Coordinates of C-alpha atoms in Angstrom, one line a residue:
M1 CA 27.5 11.6 0.4
Y2 CA 25.5 14.3 2.5
Q3 CA 22.9 13.0 5.3
D4 CA 21.4 15.2 8.3
Q5 CA 22.2 14.7 11.5
F6 CA 19.4 11.6 11.9
G7 CA 21.0 9.9 8.8
I8 CA 18.0 10.7 6.7
P9 CA 19.4 11.1 2.7
P10 CA 19.3 14.6 1.0
L11 CA 15.8 15.7 -0.4
T12 CA 15.9 14.5 -4.2
E13 CA 13.9 16.5 -7.0
S14 CA 15.0 13.9 -9.8
H15 CA 16.8 10.8 -10.4
D16 CA 17.8 9.6 -13.9
Q17 CA 16.7 6.0 -13.1
L18 CA 13.2 6.7 -12.1
D19 CA 10.2 7.4 -14.2
A20 CA 8.1 9.5 -11.9
L21 CA 9.3 10.8 -8.6
G22 CA 6.9 13.0 -6.2
E23 CA 7.5 15.7 -3.9
G24 CA 9.5 15.6 -0.7
C25 CA 11.7 12.4 -1.6
C26 CA 14.7 11.6 0.0
I27 CA 17.2 9.4 -1.8
S28 CA 20.7 8.2 -0.7
S29 CA 23.6 8.7 -3.2
T30 CA 24.2 4.9 -3.1
F31 CA 20.6 3.9 -4.0
T32 CA 21.4 1.6 -7.3
V33 CA 19.0 0.3 -10.3
M34 CA 19.3 -2.4 -12.7
R35 CA 17.0 -1.6 -15.2
G36 CA 16.2 -1.2 -19.2
P37 CA 14.3 1.9 -21.3
S38 CA 10.8 2.1 -19.9
I39 CA 8.1 0.8 -22.2
D40 CA 4.3 0.7 -22.5
A41 CA 3.9 3.1 -19.2
R42 CA 5.6 0.7 -17.4
G43 CA 8.8 1.9 -15.1
I44 CA 9.8 2.8 -11.6
R45 CA 7.6 5.3 -10.1
M46 CA 7.3 6.7 -6.8
G47 CA 4.9 8.8 -4.6
D48 CA 5.4 11.5 -2.2
Q49 CA 7.9 11.8 0.8
V50 CA 9.4 8.4 0.0
K51 CA 12.9 7.8 1.7
I52 CA 15.4 5.4 0.3
F53 CA 18.5 4.8 2.7
P54 CA 21.8 3.6 1.5
F55 CA 22.7 0.9 -0.5
V56 CA 19.3 -0.1 -1.5
R57 CA 18.7 -1.7 -5.0
F58 CA 15.9 -2.0 -7.6
V59 CA 15.9 -4.5 -10.2
T60 CA 13.6 -4.7 -13.2
G61 CA 15.8 -6.0 -15.8
S62 CA 14.5 -5.4 -19.5
F63 CA 11.0 -4.0 -19.8
S64 CA 10.6 -4.7 -23.7
E65 CA 11.6 -8.6 -22.9
N66 CA 9.4 -8.9 -20.0
I67 CA 5.9 -7.5 -19.8
L68 CA 5.1 -7.9 -16.2
A69 CA 8.4 -5.8 -14.9
D70 CA 7.0 -2.5 -13.0
I71 CA 7.8 -1.0 -9.8
H72 CA 5.1 1.1 -8.2
I73 CA 5.5 2.7 -4.6
G74 CA 3.1 4.9 -2.8
H75 CA 3.4 8.1 -0.3
R76 CA 5.6 7.9 2.6
V77 CA 7.2 4.5 2.2
A78 CA 10.6 4.1 4.1
I79 CA 13.1 1.6 2.2
N80 CA 15.9 1.0 4.9
A81 CA 19.4 0.3 4.1
G82 CA 20.7 -2.8 2.2
A83 CA 17.0 -3.7 1.1
Y84 CA 16.9 -5.4 -2.4
L85 CA 13.6 -5.1 -4.3
S86 CA 12.9 -7.0 -7.7
G87 CA 10.1 -5.7 -10.0
E88 CA 10.6 -8.2 -12.5
G89 CA 7.6 -9.9 -12.1
G90 CA 5.6 -6.4 -10.9
L91 CA 6.0 -5.2 -7.7
C92 CA 3.1 -2.7 -6.0
I93 CA 4.0 -0.9 -2.6
G94 CA 1.3 0.9 -0.9
D95 CA 1.3 3.8 1.3
D96 CA 2.8 4.2 4.7
V97 CA 4.8 1.0 4.3
L98 CA 8.1 0.4 6.3
I99 CA 10.8 -1.7 4.8
A100 CA 13.6 -2.5 7.1
P101 CA 17.2 -3.1 6.5
H102 CA 18.4 -6.1 4.4
V103 CA 15.0 -7.0 3.3
R104 CA 14.8 -9.1 0.0
I105 CA 11.7 -8.6 -2.1
L106 CA 11.9 -11.2 -5.0
S107 CA 9.2 -11.1 -7.5
A108 CA 11.2 -13.5 -10.0
G109 CA 13.2 -16.9 -9.5
H110 CA 14.4 -19.6 -11.7
E111 CA 13.1 -22.8 -13.1
I112 CA 14.4 -25.8 -11.2
H113 CA 12.4 -28.6 -12.1
Q114 CA 12.3 -28.6 -15.9
G115 CA 15.0 -28.1 -18.5
S116 CA 19.0 -28.0 -17.9
P117 CA 20.4 -29.4 -15.0
I118 CA 22.3 -25.9 -14.9
V119 CA 19.8 -23.6 -13.1
A120 CA 21.3 -20.5 -14.7
H121 CA 20.3 -22.0 -18.3
N122 CA 16.7 -22.5 -17.2
P123 CA 14.0 -19.8 -17.8
L124 CA 13.2 -17.2 -14.9
T125 CA 9.8 -17.4 -13.4
Y126 CA 7.8 -14.2 -12.4
G127 CA 4.9 -13.4 -9.8
A128 CA 3.7 -10.2 -9.1
I129 CA 4.3 -9.0 -5.4
S130 CA 1.6 -6.6 -3.5
I131 CA 2.3 -5.0 -0.2
K132 CA -0.5 -3.0 1.0
D133 CA -0.8 0.3 2.9
G134 CA 0.6 0.5 6.4
A135 CA 2.5 -2.9 6.3
W136 CA 6.0 -3.6 8.2
I137 CA 8.5 -5.8 6.5
G138 CA 10.9 -6.5 9.5
A139 CA 14.7 -6.5 9.1
G140 CA 16.1 -9.5 6.9
A141 CA 13.0 -10.8 5.9
T142 CA 12.4 -12.1 2.4
V143 CA 9.1 -11.9 0.6
L144 CA 8.9 -14.4 -2.5
Q145 CA 7.0 -14.1 -5.9
G146 CA 3.3 -14.1 -6.1
V147 CA 2.7 -13.1 -2.3
T148 CA 0.2 -10.2 -1.2
I149 CA 1.0 -8.7 2.4
G150 CA -2.0 -7.3 3.7
K151 CA -2.9 -4.0 5.1
G152 CA -1.3 -3.2 8.1
A153 CA 0.3 -6.6 8.2
V154 CA 3.7 -7.2 10.3
V155 CA 6.2 -9.8 8.7
G156 CA 8.7 -10.5 11.4
A157 CA 12.4 -10.1 11.3
G158 CA 13.9 -12.9 9.5
A159 CA 10.7 -14.3 7.9
V160 CA 10.5 -16.2 4.9
V161 CA 7.0 -15.2 3.0
T162 CA 5.8 -18.0 0.7
R163 CA 1.9 -17.3 0.7
D164 CA -0.4 -14.4 1.2
V165 CA -0.5 -12.5 4.7
P166 CA -3.9 -11.5 5.6
D167 CA -4.9 -7.9 6.9
M168 CA -3.5 -6.9 10.2
A169 CA -1.8 -10.4 10.3
I170 CA 1.5 -10.9 12.1
V171 CA 3.9 -13.6 10.7
I172 CA 7.1 -15.0 11.7
G173 CA 9.3 -17.9 10.8
N174 CA 10.7 -20.0 7.5
P175 CA 8.3 -20.4 6.1
A176 CA 6.3 -17.4 7.7
R177 CA 3.0 -18.8 9.5
I178 CA 0.7 -16.7 11.1
Y179 CA 1.5 -15.9 14.9
G180 CA -1.5 -13.6 15.5
Y181 CA -3.2 -10.5 14.4
R182 CA -2.4 -7.0 15.7
G183 CA -4.6 -5.9 18.6
E184 CA -5.0 -9.3 19.9
R185 CA -3.0 -11.3 22.5
P186 CA -0.7 -13.6 20.7
R187 CA -1.1 -17.4 21.5
G188 CA 0.8 -18.7 24.6
W189 CA 1.0 -15.2 26.3
R190 CA -0.7 -16.6 29.6
K191 CA 1.9 -19.2 29.9
L192 CA 4.6 -16.6 28.7
L193 CA 3.1 -14.3 31.5
S194 CA 3.2 -17.2 34.4
L195 CA 7.1 -17.6 33.6
L196 CA 7.7 -14.1 34.3
P197 CA 8.6 -13.1 37.9
F198 CA 5.9 -10.2 38.2
G199 CA 3.3 -13.2 36.7
K200 CA 3.8 -15.3 39.7
K201 CA 1.6 -15.6 42.7

């Protein structure tokens, strides 16, 4: 498995599991995909200069059985090691998005309130996920079905996102809550500053 001195995977001109691949993309040899044949122009499409690091997995399932399944990734997106991306309910990632290691993006789940007491016997649930241009999803974060992450938004490490995130917002925690907005001082910053040695008078 070739990588350059900085750990960037090799340039990849084509990939048999992708329906469209832009120019200058770098994809690790350990990248895996669980999918069926494309149908109705739906599939897995990537823009230019996308980087996919080791042990990333994409899942769409059957395009013929699920009319929502689709993955579209914009230009200059980086998807770091161990990330899991589900496009079963539809997944659209904009340009210049950063996906940190071990992020889970889950556009499908399981019905738990109706049907069989055995969860595996119940139907799947779906909800499209959209991650807008310039967002950053921090390490180990989970984004659940039906969520939109706004432009330039930041999802903190380990956060579990269950609702939409506005443009430029910073969200943290489980479930994720808005901590502040980029370019603004976070709540409680004055108190924090007073506790630091250089902040005391």
